[in-house]
């Protein structure tokens, strides 16, 4: 029997071991999820709302325990883990408050005829989720999926298996009907078997571009709707009239939160030449103040990376960028004597054909790029094949509002760093994936938008 191991990223010690699902266990879970859907799809909307509210209460009540689990499994700062739990409670409350209007039938204008569109739940949503936000990545699709009347089978990242189990426990504590949400402890080679099962209604994945291409291809093969939220090489564009203090603050949070392991992190700081030196000086001082250490301690403001292999992969990308001509202004990289420690690094003289200028650097490495003017900054920002999010800084509100549409990304945040919020659709374009989570799209992505028309008379 296969085993999944979870390791503490700070100490390298084994935290837990979990047995993989055998073939019969997988079939049982598919059957149970389908039977649960047959009942849940006919439940009253108020019943679903009440469940979300109970889930929010349970999340808040267990916040310290849940945060500790995340910190032990993937290394994030305790303060960040507590904030993540609260964000999960918030998304449950958002859909409890606003969601009914998003999934209720809507009347259509059709002269004197009677017509409406009904958002009918499709069935089991198969979700493949990453490790970097063990609870939030799940709850941002789980809450709207449950509201819509679907059930969920979750293949979480193996290194956050305890967090996955904690979510199932939260469902039980919230008195959810049995089998609305279940974990699948399966290997990658079993994914096609699940996607191809006739009871699976759709697939959602947050992960790497490589994983997204594979899952998207399987979803197409079996004619299943899919939502792909993949990687990014997100820019933070600072124009000549920007609030530099605000821009630097945003750059620091966006790039180094979660040890830089965030798909929407600002990975390239593209700064107008007129303010480049001042921005650089402010940024250097802030990066040098980062302190790596035990993520449970209040004085630590840079956590370890989630796994040693991820740390090693980032180190290889850093070395490749340096070999291509990038200059390391703040030396960083793998910290000797640690399991997954990585010191923050600032690169300059980065060009769009370098590793750091075109690929996703998933860790605490920032690239600082000089642009001669706003149009060149936009062109550099649009250079990579990714298009997830962008941050744009200018005190000329109308100028920034107009320039936003020139950025080829799923989201543009003006004078703020990119973040996910249940009030707004979230997702990317180009090689950052397709489809949207959160807002109305999160509730309707796996619904059958059924048009019902009735002749007059």
Short mmCIF file of C-alpha atoms in Angstrom, two decimals:
data_model
loop_
_atom_site.label_atom_id
_atom_site.label_comp_id
_atom_site.label_asym_id
_atom_site.label_seq_id
_atom_site.Cartn_x
_atom_site.Cartn_y
_atom_site.Cartn_z
CA UNK A 1 0.00 0.00 0.00
CA UNK A 2 1.33 3.43 -0.96
CA UNK A 3 1.95 5.99 1.75
CA UNK A 4 1.93 9.77 1.73
CA UNK A 5 4.36 11.54 4.04
CA UNK A 6 4.14 15.06 5.37
CA UNK A 7 7.38 16.67 6.52
CA UNK A 8 7.95 19.76 8.62
CA UNK A 9 9.66 22.22 6.24
CA UNK A 10 11.57 23.92 9.05
CA UNK A 11 12.93 20.82 10.79
CA UNK A 12 12.70 18.22 8.03
CA UNK A 13 11.08 15.79 10.45
CA UNK A 14 8.18 13.54 9.46
CA UNK A 15 4.87 14.86 10.75
CA UNK A 16 2.40 12.25 9.48
CA UNK A 17 1.94 9.22 7.26
CA UNK A 18 -1.25 8.50 5.33
CA UNK A 19 -2.30 5.41 3.42
CA UNK A 20 -3.35 5.77 -0.20
CA UNK A 21 -6.83 4.75 -1.32
CA UNK A 22 -7.07 1.28 -2.82
CA UNK A 23 -9.10 0.80 -6.01
CA UNK A 24 -12.23 -0.29 -4.14
CA UNK A 25 -12.02 2.63 -1.74
CA UNK A 26 -11.88 5.01 -4.71
CA UNK A 27 -14.96 3.43 -6.25
CA UNK A 28 -16.78 3.63 -2.94
CA UNK A 29 -16.06 7.33 -2.64
CA UNK A 30 -17.28 7.98 -6.18
CA UNK A 31 -20.51 6.15 -5.44
CA UNK A 32 -20.98 7.92 -2.11
CA UNK A 33 -20.36 11.34 -3.65
CA UNK A 34 -22.88 10.63 -6.40
CA UNK A 35 -25.53 9.46 -3.97
CA UNK A 36 -24.93 12.51 -1.81
CA UNK A 37 -25.40 14.75 -4.85
CA UNK A 38 -28.72 13.14 -5.75
CA UNK A 39 -30.02 14.41 -2.42
CA UNK A 40 -28.05 17.65 -2.06
CA UNK A 41 -29.08 18.97 -5.48
CA UNK A 42 -32.70 19.06 -4.29
CA UNK A 43 -31.97 20.70 -0.95
CA UNK A 44 -33.35 24.15 -0.19
CA UNK A 45 -30.98 27.04 -0.79
CA UNK A 46 -31.44 28.07 2.83
CA UNK A 47 -30.19 24.64 3.91
CA UNK A 48 -27.00 25.22 1.93
CA UNK A 49 -26.62 28.73 3.31
CA UNK A 50 -26.98 27.44 6.86
CA UNK A 51 -24.22 24.88 6.25
CA UNK A 52 -21.85 27.58 5.02
CA UNK A 53 -22.53 29.66 8.10
CA UNK A 54 -21.83 26.70 10.36
CA UNK A 55 -18.61 26.01 8.47
CA UNK A 56 -17.52 29.61 9.03
CA UNK A 57 -18.18 29.26 12.75
CA UNK A 58 -16.24 25.99 12.92
CA UNK A 59 -13.29 27.49 11.07
CA UNK A 60 -13.05 30.37 13.50
CA UNK A 61 -13.47 28.14 16.53
CA UNK A 62 -10.61 25.87 15.41
CA UNK A 63 -8.37 28.60 13.99
CA UNK A 64 -5.32 27.96 16.23
CA UNK A 65 -5.36 24.21 15.57
CA UNK A 66 -5.86 24.63 11.84
CA UNK A 67 -3.11 27.24 11.64
CA UNK A 68 -0.70 24.99 13.52
CA UNK A 69 -1.41 22.14 11.09
CA UNK A 70 -0.64 24.33 8.08
CA UNK A 71 2.55 25.68 9.63
CA UNK A 72 3.81 22.20 10.47
CA UNK A 73 2.95 20.80 7.03
CA UNK A 74 4.02 23.55 4.62
CA UNK A 75 5.93 25.98 6.76
CA UNK A 76 3.96 29.21 6.52
CA UNK A 77 4.21 31.78 9.29
CA UNK A 78 1.69 31.24 12.07
CA UNK A 79 0.34 34.75 11.52
CA UNK A 80 -0.21 33.99 7.83
CA UNK A 81 -1.88 30.69 8.67
CA UNK A 82 -4.31 32.36 11.08
CA UNK A 83 -5.18 34.94 8.42
CA UNK A 84 -5.81 32.12 5.95
CA UNK A 85 -8.31 30.46 8.27
CA UNK A 86 -10.17 33.75 8.65
CA UNK A 87 -10.24 34.20 4.88
CA UNK A 88 -11.85 30.78 4.53
CA UNK A 89 -14.53 31.76 7.04
CA UNK A 90 -15.07 34.97 5.07
CA UNK A 91 -15.65 33.17 1.77
CA UNK A 92 -18.22 30.93 3.44
CA UNK A 93 -20.02 33.98 4.81
CA UNK A 94 -19.83 35.79 1.47
CA UNK A 95 -21.62 32.98 -0.36
CA UNK A 96 -24.09 32.61 2.49
CA UNK A 97 -24.89 36.31 2.21
CA UNK A 98 -24.65 36.97 -1.55
CA UNK A 99 -24.66 33.55 -3.14
CA UNK A 100 -28.39 32.90 -3.29
CA UNK A 101 -28.81 35.73 -5.80
CA UNK A 102 -25.98 34.25 -7.87
CA UNK A 103 -27.53 30.80 -8.33
CA UNK A 104 -31.24 31.60 -8.31
CA UNK A 105 -33.15 31.37 -11.57
CA UNK A 106 -33.16 34.62 -13.54
CA UNK A 107 -35.98 35.87 -15.72
CA UNK A 108 -35.12 36.54 -19.36
CA UNK A 109 -36.70 39.27 -21.47
CA UNK A 110 -38.66 37.59 -24.22
CA UNK A 111 -41.55 39.91 -25.10
CA UNK A 112 -44.69 38.27 -23.78
CA UNK A 113 -43.21 34.80 -23.63
CA UNK A 114 -42.11 33.24 -20.35
CA UNK A 115 -38.40 32.45 -20.12
CA UNK A 116 -35.71 32.08 -17.51
CA UNK A 117 -32.26 30.64 -16.99
CA UNK A 118 -31.87 28.11 -14.21
CA UNK A 119 -28.49 27.28 -12.66
CA UNK A 120 -28.77 23.56 -11.98
CA UNK A 121 -26.01 21.64 -10.17
CA UNK A 122 -24.18 19.22 -12.45
CA UNK A 123 -22.85 16.65 -9.98
CA UNK A 124 -19.45 15.80 -8.51
CA UNK A 125 -16.67 18.36 -8.91
CA UNK A 126 -13.22 16.76 -8.91
CA UNK A 127 -10.69 19.21 -7.48
CA UNK A 128 -6.90 18.95 -7.66
CA UNK A 129 -5.40 21.46 -5.28
CA UNK A 130 -1.87 22.65 -4.39
CA UNK A 131 -0.06 22.94 -1.09
CA UNK A 132 0.72 26.65 -0.81
CA UNK A 133 -2.63 27.66 0.75
CA UNK A 134 -3.87 24.34 2.15
CA UNK A 135 -7.26 25.64 3.32
CA UNK A 136 -7.95 28.70 1.16
CA UNK A 137 -7.33 26.94 -2.16
CA UNK A 138 -10.00 24.43 -1.16
CA UNK A 139 -12.59 26.71 0.42
CA UNK A 140 -12.60 29.17 -2.47
CA UNK A 141 -14.14 26.50 -4.68
CA UNK A 142 -15.75 24.35 -1.96
CA UNK A 143 -18.04 27.10 -0.62
CA UNK A 144 -19.57 28.06 -4.01
CA UNK A 145 -19.74 24.42 -5.11
CA UNK A 146 -21.75 23.43 -2.05
CA UNK A 147 -24.00 26.46 -2.46
CA UNK A 148 -24.68 25.49 -6.08
CA UNK A 149 -25.77 22.01 -5.02
CA UNK A 150 -22.71 20.05 -6.13
CA UNK A 151 -20.56 17.60 -4.17
CA UNK A 152 -16.77 17.53 -4.12
CA UNK A 153 -13.98 14.97 -4.34
CA UNK A 154 -10.63 16.52 -3.42
CA UNK A 155 -7.17 15.36 -4.42
CA UNK A 156 -5.07 17.63 -2.28
CA UNK A 157 -1.29 17.91 -2.50
CA UNK A 158 0.21 14.94 -0.62
CA UNK A 159 2.41 17.12 1.60
CA UNK A 160 -0.67 18.79 3.16
CA UNK A 161 -2.68 15.64 3.78
CA UNK A 162 -3.44 16.54 7.40
CA UNK A 163 -5.01 19.81 6.25
CA UNK A 164 -7.14 17.86 3.80
CA UNK A 165 -8.34 15.59 6.59
CA UNK A 166 -9.03 18.64 8.76
CA UNK A 167 -11.43 19.94 6.08
CA UNK A 168 -13.40 16.70 6.16
CA UNK A 169 -13.52 16.99 9.94
CA UNK A 170 -14.84 20.55 9.65
CA UNK A 171 -17.65 19.29 7.43
CA UNK A 172 -18.62 16.74 10.06
CA UNK A 173 -18.43 19.29 12.85
CA UNK A 174 -20.70 21.59 10.83
CA UNK A 175 -23.25 18.74 10.58
CA UNK A 176 -22.98 18.51 6.81
CA UNK A 177 -24.79 15.60 5.18
CA UNK A 178 -22.46 12.66 4.70
CA UNK A 179 -20.11 12.53 1.72
CA UNK A 180 -20.67 16.08 0.39
CA UNK A 181 -16.90 16.49 0.45
CA UNK A 182 -14.37 13.64 0.53
CA UNK A 183 -10.63 13.35 0.12
CA UNK A 184 -9.05 11.11 -2.47
CA UNK A 185 -5.62 9.87 -1.46
CA UNK A 186 -4.55 8.77 -4.92
CA UNK A 187 -1.46 8.88 -7.10
CA UNK A 188 -1.17 10.91 -10.29
CA UNK A 189 -1.66 7.82 -12.44
CA UNK A 190 -5.19 7.41 -11.03
CA UNK A 191 -6.33 10.91 -12.01
CA UNK A 192 -7.50 9.89 -15.47
CA UNK A 193 -9.64 7.12 -13.97
CA UNK A 194 -11.45 9.71 -11.86
CA UNK A 195 -11.88 12.32 -14.59
CA UNK A 196 -13.13 9.66 -16.99
CA UNK A 197 -15.77 8.36 -14.58
CA UNK A 198 -19.26 9.22 -15.83
CA UNK A 199 -20.27 10.49 -12.38
CA UNK A 200 -17.69 13.29 -12.45
CA UNK A 201 -19.33 16.48 -13.71
CA UNK A 202 -16.33 18.80 -13.88
CA UNK A 203 -12.70 19.32 -12.95
CA UNK A 204 -10.93 22.23 -11.28
CA UNK A 205 -7.20 22.49 -10.72
CA UNK A 206 -4.88 25.04 -9.21
CA UNK A 207 -1.29 24.17 -9.92
CA UNK A 208 1.60 24.32 -12.33
CA UNK A 209 1.32 24.93 -16.04
CA UNK A 210 2.49 21.36 -16.68
CA UNK A 211 -0.20 19.87 -14.44
CA UNK A 212 -2.82 22.15 -15.93
CA UNK A 213 -2.04 21.09 -19.47
CA UNK A 214 -2.33 17.43 -18.50
CA UNK A 215 -5.61 17.86 -16.61
CA UNK A 216 -7.07 20.13 -19.28
CA UNK A 217 -6.28 17.54 -21.94
CA UNK A 218 -8.00 14.82 -19.93
CA UNK A 219 -11.02 17.03 -19.30
CA UNK A 220 -11.29 17.63 -23.04
CA UNK A 221 -10.88 13.93 -23.79
CA UNK A 222 -13.83 13.08 -21.54
CA UNK A 223 -15.87 16.22 -22.35
CA UNK A 224 -15.80 17.56 -18.82
CA UNK A 225 -15.90 21.31 -18.12
CA UNK A 226 -12.76 22.51 -16.39
CA UNK A 227 -11.30 25.51 -14.62
CA UNK A 228 -7.51 25.85 -14.71
CA UNK A 229 -5.76 28.31 -12.39
CA UNK A 230 -2.08 27.94 -13.21
CA UNK A 231 1.19 29.76 -12.76
CA UNK A 232 2.17 33.36 -13.23
CA UNK A 233 5.13 35.64 -13.80
CA UNK A 234 3.23 38.63 -12.49
CA UNK A 235 4.52 42.18 -12.90
CA UNK A 236 4.37 45.08 -10.46
CA UNK A 237 4.61 48.15 -12.69
CA UNK A 238 5.77 51.40 -11.06
CA UNK A 239 5.28 54.52 -13.18
CA UNK A 240 7.12 57.82 -12.81
CA UNK A 241 4.42 59.40 -10.64
CA UNK A 242 3.86 56.46 -8.29
CA UNK A 243 3.63 56.59 -4.51
CA UNK A 244 6.97 54.85 -3.96
CA UNK A 245 6.45 54.03 -0.31
CA UNK A 246 3.13 52.39 -1.09
CA UNK A 247 4.60 50.55 -4.07
CA UNK A 248 7.53 49.19 -2.04
CA UNK A 249 5.21 48.07 0.76
CA UNK A 250 3.05 46.24 -1.76
CA UNK A 251 6.08 44.73 -3.46
CA UNK A 252 7.37 43.32 -0.19
CA UNK A 253 4.05 41.78 0.82
CA UNK A 254 3.29 40.42 -2.61
CA UNK A 255 6.72 38.92 -3.26
CA UNK A 256 7.70 37.56 0.15
CA UNK A 257 4.40 36.55 1.74
CA UNK A 258 4.18 32.77 2.10
CA UNK A 259 7.93 32.63 1.41
CA UNK A 260 7.19 33.86 -2.11
CA UNK A 261 5.17 30.74 -2.89
CA UNK A 262 2.11 32.45 -4.31
CA UNK A 263 0.86 32.21 -7.89
CA UNK A 264 -0.25 35.87 -7.91
CA UNK A 265 2.90 37.18 -6.23
CA UNK A 266 4.61 40.10 -7.96
CA UNK A 267 7.68 38.36 -9.34
CA UNK A 268 8.97 41.17 -11.59
CA UNK A 269 9.21 44.77 -10.39
CA UNK A 270 9.18 46.92 -13.54
CA UNK A 271 10.08 50.49 -12.59
CA UNK A 272 10.23 53.70 -14.63
CA UNK A 273 13.81 54.95 -15.02
CA UNK A 274 12.97 58.30 -13.39
CA UNK A 275 12.18 56.66 -10.04
CA UNK A 276 14.19 53.44 -10.41
CA UNK A 277 17.07 54.35 -8.10
CA UNK A 278 14.86 55.58 -5.27
CA UNK A 279 12.58 52.54 -5.54
CA UNK A 280 15.63 50.28 -5.55
CA UNK A 281 17.17 51.87 -2.46
CA UNK A 282 13.93 51.59 -0.49
CA UNK A 283 13.42 48.00 -1.64
CA UNK A 284 16.95 46.90 -0.75
CA UNK A 285 16.59 48.21 2.80
CA UNK A 286 13.33 46.32 3.26
CA UNK A 287 14.60 43.02 1.85
CA UNK A 288 17.72 43.17 3.99
CA UNK A 289 15.46 43.43 7.06
CA UNK A 290 13.83 40.07 6.36
CA UNK A 291 14.65 37.43 8.95
CA UNK A 292 14.47 33.73 8.17
CA UNK A 293 13.67 31.38 11.01
CA UNK A 294 11.16 29.26 12.88
CA UNK A 295 7.74 30.09 11.38
CA UNK A 296 6.04 29.74 14.77
CA UNK A 297 8.02 32.64 16.26
CA UNK A 298 6.68 36.20 16.08
CA UNK A 299 10.07 37.67 15.15
CA UNK A 300 10.34 35.53 12.01
CA UNK A 301 9.13 37.29 8.86
CA UNK A 302 10.41 34.88 6.23
CA UNK A 303 9.26 31.27 6.41
CA UNK A 304 10.97 28.22 4.93
CA UNK A 305 9.89 26.93 1.55
CA UNK A 306 7.44 24.07 1.63
CA UNK A 307 9.74 21.26 0.51
CA UNK A 308 13.44 20.71 -0.01
CA UNK A 309 12.94 19.70 -3.65
CA UNK A 310 11.10 22.95 -4.33
CA UNK A 311 13.94 24.88 -2.70
CA UNK A 312 16.46 23.03 -4.86
CA UNK A 313 14.46 23.72 -8.02
CA UNK A 314 14.36 27.44 -7.25
CA UNK A 315 18.11 27.43 -6.64
CA UNK A 316 18.61 25.94 -10.12
CA UNK A 317 16.45 28.67 -11.65
CA UNK A 318 18.47 31.30 -9.79
CA UNK A 319 21.77 29.86 -11.02
CA UNK A 320 20.45 29.75 -14.59
CA UNK A 321 19.39 33.40 -14.40
CA UNK A 322 22.83 34.41 -13.15
CA UNK A 323 24.49 32.46 -15.94
CA UNK A 324 22.27 34.31 -18.41
CA UNK A 325 23.50 37.68 -17.18
CA UNK A 326 21.32 38.67 -14.24
CA UNK A 327 23.12 40.42 -11.38
CA UNK A 328 22.44 39.49 -7.75
CA UNK A 329 22.14 42.79 -5.86
CA UNK A 330 21.12 41.06 -2.64
CA UNK A 331 22.79 37.65 -2.42
CA UNK A 332 20.37 34.89 -1.56
CA UNK A 333 19.59 31.28 -2.18
CA UNK A 334 19.59 27.96 -0.37
CA UNK A 335 20.59 28.30 3.28
CA UNK A 336 23.16 25.70 4.28
CA UNK A 337 22.25 23.58 7.27
CA UNK A 338 18.49 24.02 6.83
CA UNK A 339 15.94 21.62 5.40
CA UNK A 340 14.10 24.04 3.09
CA UNK A 341 15.48 27.47 3.96
CA UNK A 342 16.00 30.01 1.17
CA UNK A 343 17.42 33.49 1.78
CA UNK A 344 15.68 36.33 -0.10
CA UNK A 345 17.34 37.44 -3.30
CA UNK A 346 17.09 40.56 -5.50
CA UNK A 347 18.13 40.36 -9.15
CA UNK A 348 18.84 43.28 -11.50
CA UNK A 349 19.66 43.60 -15.20
CA UNK A 350 17.02 40.97 -15.87
CA UNK A 351 15.76 40.72 -19.45
CA UNK A 352 12.67 39.04 -20.85
CA UNK A 353 14.63 36.12 -22.32
CA UNK A 354 16.14 35.11 -18.97
CA UNK A 355 14.70 32.50 -16.63
CA UNK A 356 13.84 35.18 -14.06
CA UNK A 357 12.25 37.35 -16.73
CA UNK A 358 9.92 34.84 -18.31
CA UNK A 359 9.31 31.90 -15.97
CA UNK A 360 7.62 31.56 -12.60
CA UNK A 361 10.10 31.83 -9.72
CA UNK A 362 8.05 30.23 -6.93
CA UNK A 363 9.94 31.47 -3.91
CA UNK A 364 11.64 34.54 -2.41
CA UNK A 365 13.44 35.80 -5.53
CA UNK A 366 12.52 39.23 -6.93
CA UNK A 367 13.56 40.70 -10.28
CA UNK A 368 14.00 44.47 -10.62
CA UNK A 369 13.71 45.75 -14.20
CA UNK A 370 14.17 49.31 -15.49
CA UNK A 371 11.78 50.72 -18.10
CA UNK A 372 12.33 53.97 -20.02
CA UNK A 373 8.66 54.94 -20.02
CA UNK A 374 5.14 53.66 -19.36
CA UNK A 375 4.70 52.02 -22.75
CA UNK A 376 7.95 50.10 -22.45
CA UNK A 377 6.94 49.03 -18.94
CA UNK A 378 3.65 47.66 -20.27
CA UNK A 379 5.46 45.84 -23.09
CA UNK A 380 7.88 44.23 -20.64
CA UNK A 381 5.00 43.29 -18.35
CA UNK A 382 3.22 41.53 -21.24
CA UNK A 383 6.34 39.69 -22.39
CA UNK A 384 5.97 36.28 -20.69
CA UNK A 385 3.44 33.72 -21.87
CA UNK A 386 1.67 33.97 -18.50
CA UNK A 387 -1.16 36.36 -17.68
CA UNK A 388 -2.48 35.90 -14.15
CA UNK A 389 -2.34 39.27 -12.38
CA UNK A 390 -0.62 42.65 -12.49
CA UNK A 391 -0.14 45.50 -10.05
CA UNK A 392 0.03 49.02 -11.52
CA UNK A 393 1.22 52.08 -9.58
CA UNK A 394 0.46 55.69 -10.54
CA UNK A 395 -1.07 58.68 -8.78
CA UNK A 396 -2.79 59.72 -12.02
CA UNK A 397 -6.00 57.77 -11.54
CA UNK A 398 -7.35 58.22 -15.07
CA UNK A 399 -4.03 57.35 -16.68
CA UNK A 400 -3.76 54.15 -14.65
CA UNK A 401 -7.39 53.22 -15.32
CA UNK A 402 -6.79 53.51 -19.07
CA UNK A 403 -3.47 51.63 -19.02
CA UNK A 404 -4.96 48.69 -17.11
CA UNK A 405 -6.68 47.33 -20.23
CA UNK A 406 -3.30 47.15 -21.99
CA UNK A 407 -2.05 44.60 -19.47
CA UNK A 408 -2.69 41.04 -20.66
CA UNK A 409 -3.75 39.56 -17.34
CA UNK A 410 -6.85 38.23 -15.64
CA UNK A 411 -6.67 40.97 -13.00
CA UNK A 412 -5.09 44.40 -12.64
CA UNK A 413 -4.84 46.01 -9.20
CA UNK A 414 -4.11 49.74 -9.29
CA UNK A 415 -2.13 51.05 -6.30
CA UNK A 416 -2.47 47.73 -4.50
CA UNK A 417 -1.09 44.22 -4.72
CA UNK A 418 -3.01 41.44 -6.45
CA UNK A 419 -5.16 39.30 -4.19
CA UNK A 420 -8.12 36.97 -4.43
CA UNK A 421 -11.42 38.19 -3.01
CA UNK A 422 -14.80 36.41 -3.19
CA UNK A 423 -16.43 39.62 -4.47
CA UNK A 424 -14.43 39.54 -7.71
CA UNK A 425 -13.81 36.88 -10.39
CA UNK A 426 -10.37 35.30 -10.10
CA UNK A 427 -8.35 33.62 -12.83
CA UNK A 428 -5.89 34.16 -15.65
CA UNK A 429 -5.38 34.33 -19.38
CA UNK A 430 -2.74 33.05 -21.80
CA UNK A 431 -0.78 30.18 -20.22
CA UNK A 432 -2.06 31.04 -16.74
CA UNK A 433 -5.20 29.05 -17.48
CA UNK A 434 -8.86 29.66 -18.15
CA UNK A 435 -12.13 29.91 -16.31
CA UNK A 436 -12.84 31.88 -13.17
CA UNK A 437 -13.26 31.16 -9.48
CA UNK A 438 -15.11 33.22 -6.86
CA UNK A 439 -17.88 35.82 -7.46
CA UNK A 440 -20.77 34.54 -9.60
CA UNK A 441 -18.46 32.45 -11.76
CA UNK A 442 -17.37 30.39 -8.78
CA UNK A 443 -20.95 29.38 -8.09
CA UNK A 444 -21.92 28.82 -11.74
CA UNK A 445 -18.79 27.19 -13.21
CA UNK A 446 -20.17 23.70 -12.65
CA UNK A 447 -23.84 24.43 -13.13
CA UNK A 448 -26.00 23.67 -16.14
CA UNK A 449 -27.26 27.08 -17.26
CA UNK A 450 -30.58 25.74 -18.46
CA UNK A 451 -32.84 27.98 -20.54
CA UNK A 452 -36.53 27.31 -19.92
CA UNK A 453 -39.05 28.88 -22.33
CA UNK A 454 -42.79 28.60 -22.32
CA UNK A 455 -45.10 29.78 -25.07
CA UNK A 456 -47.51 32.54 -24.14
CA UNK A 457 -51.19 31.77 -23.75
#
